[in-house]
């Protein structure tokens, strides 16, 4: 009979020790950041851009699947590329020569009214790339 309370107390101590703690969250966050860094190094810039929502490949270059004004852009369906808030142009080949995939911190896809900030050059959308400084 005396063994039963000891087993119950031991079981409660084990369950308490195995419970979740708040110190695990930063480890998960740092693990996620580490995995993102490793993935950024192994994934090409083209594939990083292709993974953005609404972006597809046409003739080997990224384009938005829904362009708002493709007639105004003529035959060029490529989006406008902005690197660290500087306009580079509408050529993926130019931006690919300037940016190494290891240095990319963030890539944003901008369409519709937000892209109008860049004028007619942004009619087919804007891909904004921020690098690690």
XYZ file of N, CA, C and O in Angstrom:
532
model
N 0.802 -1.194 0.000
C 0.000 0.000 0.000
C 0.848 1.262 0.000
O 0.447 2.240 -0.586
N 1.993 1.250 0.665
C 2.861 2.427 0.708
C 3.535 2.666 -0.631
O 3.956 3.762 -0.919
N 3.613 1.643 -1.444
C 4.272 1.751 -2.736
C 3.433 2.563 -3.728
O 3.979 3.252 -4.580
N 2.110 2.525 -3.616
C 1.225 3.233 -4.534
C 1.432 4.755 -4.505
O 1.581 5.365 -5.562
N 1.483 5.429 -3.348
C 1.706 6.877 -3.348
C 3.085 7.253 -3.884
O 3.241 8.269 -4.565
N 4.075 6.414 -3.642
C 5.423 6.699 -4.148
C 5.435 6.619 -5.668
O 6.034 7.459 -6.352
N 4.751 5.628 -6.222
C 4.671 5.502 -7.682
C 3.909 6.673 -8.302
O 4.280 7.169 -9.365
N 2.866 7.099 -7.662
C 2.089 8.233 -8.174
C 2.935 9.502 -8.153
O 2.950 10.264 -9.120
N 3.667 9.730 -7.097
C 4.529 10.917 -7.001
C 5.637 10.845 -8.045
O 5.940 11.832 -8.721
N 6.224 9.658 -8.220
C 7.278 9.490 -9.224
C 6.732 9.739 -10.626
O 7.377 10.388 -11.456
N 5.542 9.245 -10.898
C 4.911 9.448 -12.193
C 4.632 10.928 -12.445
O 4.862 11.448 -13.541
N 4.148 11.626 -11.435
C 3.889 13.066 -11.577
C 5.178 13.838 -11.826
O 5.203 14.782 -12.623
N 6.253 13.465 -11.138
C 7.541 14.131 -11.358
C 8.051 13.899 -12.776
O 8.579 14.815 -13.423
N 7.891 12.707 -13.301
C 8.325 12.395 -14.665
C 7.502 13.199 -15.670
O 8.032 13.774 -16.614
N 6.188 13.233 -15.470
C 5.333 13.997 -16.373
C 5.645 15.485 -16.321
O 5.646 16.176 -17.344
N 5.932 16.004 -15.144
C 6.271 17.414 -15.009
C 7.595 17.718 -15.705
O 7.739 18.732 -16.391
N 8.556 16.836 -15.589
C 9.866 17.037 -16.210
C 9.791 16.931 -17.725
O 10.550 17.582 -18.438
N 8.882 16.130 -18.236
C 8.756 15.935 -19.683
C 7.833 16.962 -20.330
O 7.697 16.982 -21.545
N 7.208 17.794 -19.539
C 6.283 18.785 -20.072
C 6.998 19.805 -20.949
O 8.209 19.946 -20.933
N 6.215 20.517 -21.755
C 6.809 21.521 -22.635
C 7.260 22.720 -21.825
O 6.684 23.077 -20.814
N 8.324 23.321 -22.287
C 8.838 24.512 -21.620
C 8.977 25.624 -22.636
O 9.056 25.389 -23.829
N 9.033 26.834 -22.183
C 9.141 27.981 -23.071
C 10.533 28.121 -23.655
O 10.726 28.805 -24.628
N 11.516 27.487 -23.074
C 12.871 27.597 -23.603
C 13.017 26.853 -24.920
O 13.975 27.058 -25.637
N 12.056 26.001 -25.290
C 12.133 25.267 -26.550
C 11.791 26.153 -27.743
O 12.219 25.895 -28.849
N 11.027 27.204 -27.550
C 10.633 28.060 -28.654
C 11.812 28.744 -29.334
O 11.891 28.725 -30.549
N 12.750 29.361 -28.618
C 13.878 29.958 -29.313
C 14.719 28.939 -30.064
O 15.248 29.230 -31.116
N 14.815 27.717 -29.560
C 15.559 26.696 -30.280
C 14.875 26.391 -31.598
O 15.525 26.231 -32.613
N 13.531 26.310 -31.584
C 12.789 26.065 -32.813
C 12.963 27.227 -33.795
O 13.118 27.019 -34.985
N 12.938 28.438 -33.282
C 13.099 29.612 -34.143
C 14.499 29.644 -34.741
O 14.664 29.921 -35.926
N 15.509 29.350 -33.928
C 16.865 29.371 -34.458
C 17.076 28.228 -35.441
O 17.801 28.367 -36.416
N 16.424 27.095 -35.205
C 16.506 25.981 -36.145
C 15.867 26.367 -37.469
O 16.411 26.085 -38.535
N 14.722 27.035 -37.409
C 14.045 27.477 -38.626
C 14.919 28.458 -39.401
O 15.056 28.358 -40.620
N 15.548 29.404 -38.700
C 16.430 30.362 -39.366
C 17.637 29.665 -39.993
O 18.050 30.004 -41.098
N 18.186 28.687 -39.298
C 19.322 27.944 -39.832
C 18.920 27.190 -41.096
O 19.661 27.185 -42.084
N 17.762 26.579 -41.072
C 17.288 25.844 -42.251
C 17.015 26.785 -43.418
O 17.315 26.471 -44.564
N 16.471 27.968 -43.143
C 16.231 28.943 -44.203
C 17.548 29.402 -44.806
O 17.655 29.573 -46.017
N 18.568 29.613 -43.972
C 19.887 30.008 -44.475
C 20.476 28.921 -45.369
O 21.022 29.211 -46.433
N 20.385 27.675 -44.937
C 20.911 26.576 -45.748
C 20.149 26.448 -47.053
O 20.739 26.211 -48.110
N 18.830 26.589 -47.009
C 18.032 26.501 -48.226
C 18.337 27.653 -49.170
O 18.347 27.472 -50.379
N 18.567 28.840 -48.621
C 18.864 30.005 -49.459
C 20.158 29.775 -50.232
O 20.294 30.168 -51.372
N 21.127 29.106 -49.611
C 22.397 28.862 -50.274
C 22.277 27.832 -51.380
O 23.002 27.878 -52.348
N 21.362 26.894 -51.248
C 21.275 25.814 -52.221
C 20.235 26.054 -53.314
O 20.225 25.347 -54.307
N 19.366 27.029 -53.151
C 18.303 27.290 -54.125
C 18.703 28.487 -54.980
O 19.056 29.545 -54.463
N 18.629 28.313 -56.292
C 19.013 29.397 -57.200
C 18.029 30.564 -57.105
O 16.904 30.412 -56.628
N 18.463 31.714 -57.577
C 17.608 32.902 -57.565
C 16.355 32.660 -58.401
O 15.260 33.049 -58.005
N 16.497 31.994 -59.530
C 15.347 31.699 -60.388
C 14.312 30.862 -59.643
O 13.120 31.156 -59.684
N 14.756 29.854 -58.924
C 13.813 29.016 -58.177
C 13.212 29.754 -56.988
O 12.058 29.517 -56.636
N 13.968 30.650 -56.361
C 13.409 31.446 -55.265
C 12.299 32.344 -55.783
O 11.254 32.489 -55.151
N 12.499 32.948 -56.942
C 11.483 33.825 -57.527
C 10.294 32.995 -58.017
O 9.136 33.376 -57.844
N 10.573 31.844 -58.590
C 9.507 30.989 -59.124
C 8.572 30.503 -58.022
O 7.400 30.231 -58.258
N 9.052 30.408 -56.800
C 8.240 29.953 -55.672
C 7.275 31.025 -55.166
O 6.405 30.731 -54.354
N 7.426 32.258 -55.612
C 6.516 33.320 -55.183
C 5.114 33.046 -55.722
O 4.960 32.508 -56.825
N 4.093 33.420 -54.972
C 2.728 33.192 -55.462
C 2.441 34.033 -56.695
O 2.765 35.219 -56.748
N 1.851 33.397 -57.698
C 1.471 34.095 -58.921
C 2.583 34.214 -59.941
O 2.416 34.873 -60.964
N 3.730 33.592 -59.711
C 4.863 33.677 -60.634
C 5.045 32.330 -61.323
O 4.992 31.275 -60.688
N 5.238 32.376 -62.649
C 5.500 31.180 -63.434
C 6.688 31.452 -64.354
O 7.141 32.597 -64.469
N 7.184 30.424 -64.995
C 8.279 30.591 -65.946
C 7.745 30.607 -67.365
O 6.905 29.779 -67.730
N 8.225 31.546 -68.157
C 7.901 31.605 -69.579
C 9.213 31.860 -70.308
O 9.891 32.851 -70.043
N 9.566 30.948 -71.200
C 10.830 31.029 -71.934
C 12.036 31.132 -70.999
O 13.007 31.826 -71.287
N 11.945 30.469 -69.860
C 13.074 30.423 -68.932
C 13.229 31.632 -68.033
O 14.217 31.741 -67.321
N 12.268 32.550 -68.065
C 12.324 33.727 -67.191
C 11.020 33.832 -66.400
O 9.963 33.422 -66.877
N 11.076 34.368 -65.191
C 9.856 34.490 -64.384
C 8.926 35.570 -64.916
O 9.370 36.640 -65.326
N 7.644 35.258 -64.913
C 6.598 36.227 -65.264
C 5.426 36.005 -64.307
O 5.262 34.926 -63.757
N 4.641 37.035 -64.116
C 3.433 36.903 -63.309
C 2.362 36.244 -64.159
O 2.211 36.558 -65.339
N 1.611 35.344 -63.554
C 0.571 34.645 -64.298
C -0.576 35.573 -64.666
O -1.212 35.390 -65.685
N -0.828 36.576 -63.848
C -1.858 37.568 -64.142
C -1.172 38.911 -64.310
O -0.783 39.537 -63.341
N -1.005 39.352 -65.535
C -0.440 40.679 -65.740
C -1.585 41.651 -65.898
O -2.581 41.372 -66.563
N -1.435 42.800 -65.294
C -2.523 43.765 -65.296
C -2.634 44.516 -66.619
O -3.709 44.867 -67.044
N -1.508 44.753 -67.282
C -1.542 45.562 -68.496
C -0.465 45.060 -69.448
O 0.521 45.746 -69.688
N -0.640 43.891 -70.005
C 0.395 43.310 -70.851
C 0.478 43.990 -72.215
O 1.481 43.887 -72.901
N -0.549 44.709 -72.638
C -0.519 45.400 -73.928
C 0.453 46.576 -73.874
O 1.217 46.810 -74.792
N 0.467 47.306 -72.757
C 1.349 48.463 -72.633
C 2.806 48.064 -72.610
O 3.674 48.826 -72.988
N 3.090 46.860 -72.194
C 4.473 46.429 -72.077
C 5.032 45.922 -73.398
O 6.209 45.630 -73.490
N 4.203 45.794 -74.426
C 4.691 45.292 -75.704
C 4.934 43.799 -75.627
O 4.123 43.056 -75.115
N 6.058 43.351 -76.170
C 6.368 41.926 -76.158
C 7.081 41.492 -74.897
O 7.296 40.303 -74.692
N 7.495 42.412 -74.064
C 8.219 42.068 -72.849
C 7.224 41.836 -71.710
O 6.568 42.751 -71.267
N 7.111 40.594 -71.282
C 6.181 40.251 -70.211
C 6.876 40.134 -68.869
O 6.266 39.749 -67.892
N 8.184 40.409 -68.835
C 8.923 40.252 -67.586
C 8.563 41.369 -66.607
O 8.305 42.505 -66.996
N 8.568 41.043 -65.324
C 8.301 42.077 -64.320
C 9.505 43.006 -64.163
O 10.599 42.728 -64.657
N 9.278 44.081 -63.468
C 10.345 45.017 -63.140
C 11.090 44.473 -61.922
O 10.470 44.018 -60.968
N 12.406 44.524 -61.956
C 13.216 44.045 -60.831
C 13.774 45.238 -60.071
O 14.340 46.153 -60.672
N 13.586 45.211 -58.756
C 14.082 46.258 -57.871
C 15.011 45.591 -56.864
O 14.614 44.656 -56.166
N 16.251 46.063 -56.819
C 17.252 45.491 -55.926
C 17.615 46.519 -54.864
O 18.138 47.580 -55.196
N 17.323 46.238 -53.613
C 17.614 47.140 -52.489
C 17.105 48.551 -52.767
O 17.814 49.537 -52.601
N 15.870 48.653 -53.255
C 15.168 49.911 -53.551
C 15.728 50.668 -54.759
O 15.404 51.839 -54.954
N 16.569 50.025 -55.571
C 17.055 50.622 -56.815
C 16.493 49.828 -57.990
O 16.589 48.611 -58.032
N 15.934 50.542 -58.960
C 15.342 49.882 -60.119
C 16.461 49.358 -61.011
O 17.351 50.106 -61.420
N 16.405 48.064 -61.310
C 17.420 47.433 -62.157
C 16.928 47.348 -63.591
O 17.683 47.607 -64.523
N 15.678 46.986 -63.793
C 15.127 46.878 -65.143
C 14.210 45.688 -65.257
O 13.891 45.020 -64.281
N 13.809 45.398 -66.505
C 12.858 44.318 -66.764
C 13.538 43.068 -67.320
O 12.954 42.340 -68.094
N 14.767 42.808 -66.930
C 15.485 41.645 -67.441
C 15.970 40.769 -66.284
O 16.756 41.220 -65.447
N 15.508 39.510 -66.283
C 15.966 38.591 -65.247
C 17.465 38.332 -65.376
O 18.158 38.188 -64.379
N 17.967 38.306 -66.582
C 19.392 38.031 -66.776
C 20.263 39.105 -66.112
O 21.306 38.802 -65.545
N 19.814 40.352 -66.151
C 20.567 41.444 -65.497
C 20.584 41.258 -63.979
O 21.631 41.376 -63.344
N 19.427 40.977 -63.397
C 19.356 40.831 -61.945
C 20.098 39.576 -61.498
O 20.725 39.555 -60.441
N 20.071 38.530 -62.315
C 20.762 37.295 -61.967
C 22.278 37.493 -61.931
O 22.972 36.845 -61.155
N 22.794 38.397 -62.758
C 24.228 38.693 -62.747
C 24.623 39.545 -61.546
O 25.743 39.467 -61.064
N 23.691 40.340 -61.040
C 23.990 41.237 -59.921
C 23.867 40.585 -58.551
O 24.530 40.994 -57.607
N 23.002 39.573 -58.439
C 22.668 39.022 -57.126
C 23.119 37.572 -57.031
O 22.842 36.774 -57.928
N 23.791 37.265 -55.934
C 24.099 35.872 -55.629
C 23.007 35.353 -54.703
O 22.590 36.049 -53.774
N 22.542 34.137 -54.952
C 21.431 33.603 -54.172
C 21.755 33.499 -52.686
O 20.867 33.537 -51.851
N 23.013 33.433 -52.326
C 23.411 33.349 -50.922
C 23.118 34.654 -50.192
O 22.815 34.664 -49.003
N 23.169 35.773 -50.892
C 23.000 37.084 -50.273
C 21.558 37.566 -50.225
O 21.295 38.658 -49.735
N 20.618 36.801 -50.739
C 19.226 37.227 -50.764
C 18.620 37.072 -49.372
O 18.635 35.997 -48.787
N 18.101 38.172 -48.842
C 17.436 38.141 -47.539
C 15.929 38.006 -47.699
O 15.278 37.312 -46.929
N 15.356 38.662 -48.735
C 13.905 38.681 -48.882
C 13.546 38.964 -50.336
O 14.203 39.774 -50.994
N 12.516 38.294 -50.823
C 11.997 38.540 -52.171
C 10.496 38.769 -52.055
O 9.792 37.979 -51.435
N 10.022 39.855 -52.651
C 8.600 40.187 -52.611
C 8.049 40.274 -54.021
O 8.711 40.789 -54.920
N 6.826 39.813 -54.200
C 6.107 39.955 -55.459
C 5.078 41.067 -55.282
O 4.239 40.995 -54.390
N 5.159 42.081 -56.124
C 4.250 43.228 -56.007
C 3.459 43.337 -57.306
O 4.028 43.369 -58.394
N 2.147 43.363 -57.173
C 1.284 43.471 -58.356
C 0.205 44.520 -58.112
O 0.090 45.084 -57.034
N -0.580 44.732 -59.140
C -1.757 45.600 -59.097
C -1.413 47.034 -58.701
O -0.468 47.603 -59.200
N -2.167 47.601 -57.787
C -2.022 49.020 -57.467
C -0.697 49.327 -56.780
O -0.171 50.421 -56.920
N -0.142 48.379 -56.051
C 1.146 48.618 -55.402
C 2.258 48.780 -56.436
O 3.199 49.537 -56.238
N 2.155 48.069 -57.561
C 3.168 48.152 -58.612
C 3.077 49.465 -59.378
O 4.040 49.869 -60.042
N 1.949 50.160 -59.284
C 1.809 51.430 -60.002
C 2.769 52.497 -59.476
O 3.028 53.483 -60.150
N 3.308 52.289 -58.289
C 4.318 53.197 -57.736
C 5.527 53.294 -58.669
O 6.185 54.321 -58.746
N 5.801 52.222 -59.419
C 6.958 52.179 -60.313
C 6.622 52.595 -61.739
O 7.450 52.465 -62.637
N 5.423 53.092 -61.966
C 5.041 53.611 -63.273
C 4.753 52.522 -64.285
O 4.465 51.378 -63.937
N 4.877 52.870 -65.568
C 4.551 51.922 -66.632
C 5.531 50.760 -66.689
O 5.195 49.686 -67.185
N 6.739 50.941 -66.178
C 7.718 49.844 -66.177
C 7.273 48.718 -65.249
O 7.656 47.574 -65.431
N 6.454 49.024 -64.274
C 5.947 48.017 -63.350
C 4.591 47.465 -63.738
O 3.926 46.837 -62.925
N 4.174 47.689 -64.994
C 2.847 47.244 -65.436
C 2.695 45.725 -65.371
O 1.600 45.220 -65.168
N 3.779 44.995 -65.553
C 3.718 43.528 -65.492
C 4.084 42.998 -64.120
O 4.398 41.826 -63.967
N 4.071 43.857 -63.122
C 4.400 43.456 -61.759
C 5.835 43.824 -61.414
O 6.632 44.187 -62.275
N 6.149 43.726 -60.138
C 7.477 44.090 -59.635
C 7.957 42.965 -58.719
O 7.200 42.464 -57.890
N 9.211 42.596 -58.897
C 9.849 41.666 -57.978
C 10.913 42.459 -57.245
O 11.873 42.940 -57.847
N 10.689 42.599 -55.950
C 11.569 43.409 -55.108
C 12.473 42.468 -54.319
O 12.010 41.617 -53.559
N 13.786 42.629 -54.504
C 14.779 41.767 -53.863
C 15.587 42.588 -52.869
O 16.092 43.662 -53.217
N 15.684 42.089 -51.664
C 16.497 42.725 -50.631
C 17.631 41.760 -50.281
O 17.385 40.581 -50.048
N 18.845 42.288 -50.264
C 20.000 41.440 -49.976
C 20.525 41.733 -48.576
O 20.212 42.759 -47.985
N 21.353 40.823 -48.103
C 22.017 41.004 -46.818
C 23.102 42.052 -47.010
O 23.887 41.987 -47.923
N 23.130 43.017 -46.121
C 24.083 44.124 -46.296
C 25.335 43.900 -45.545
O 25.530 43.238 -44.661
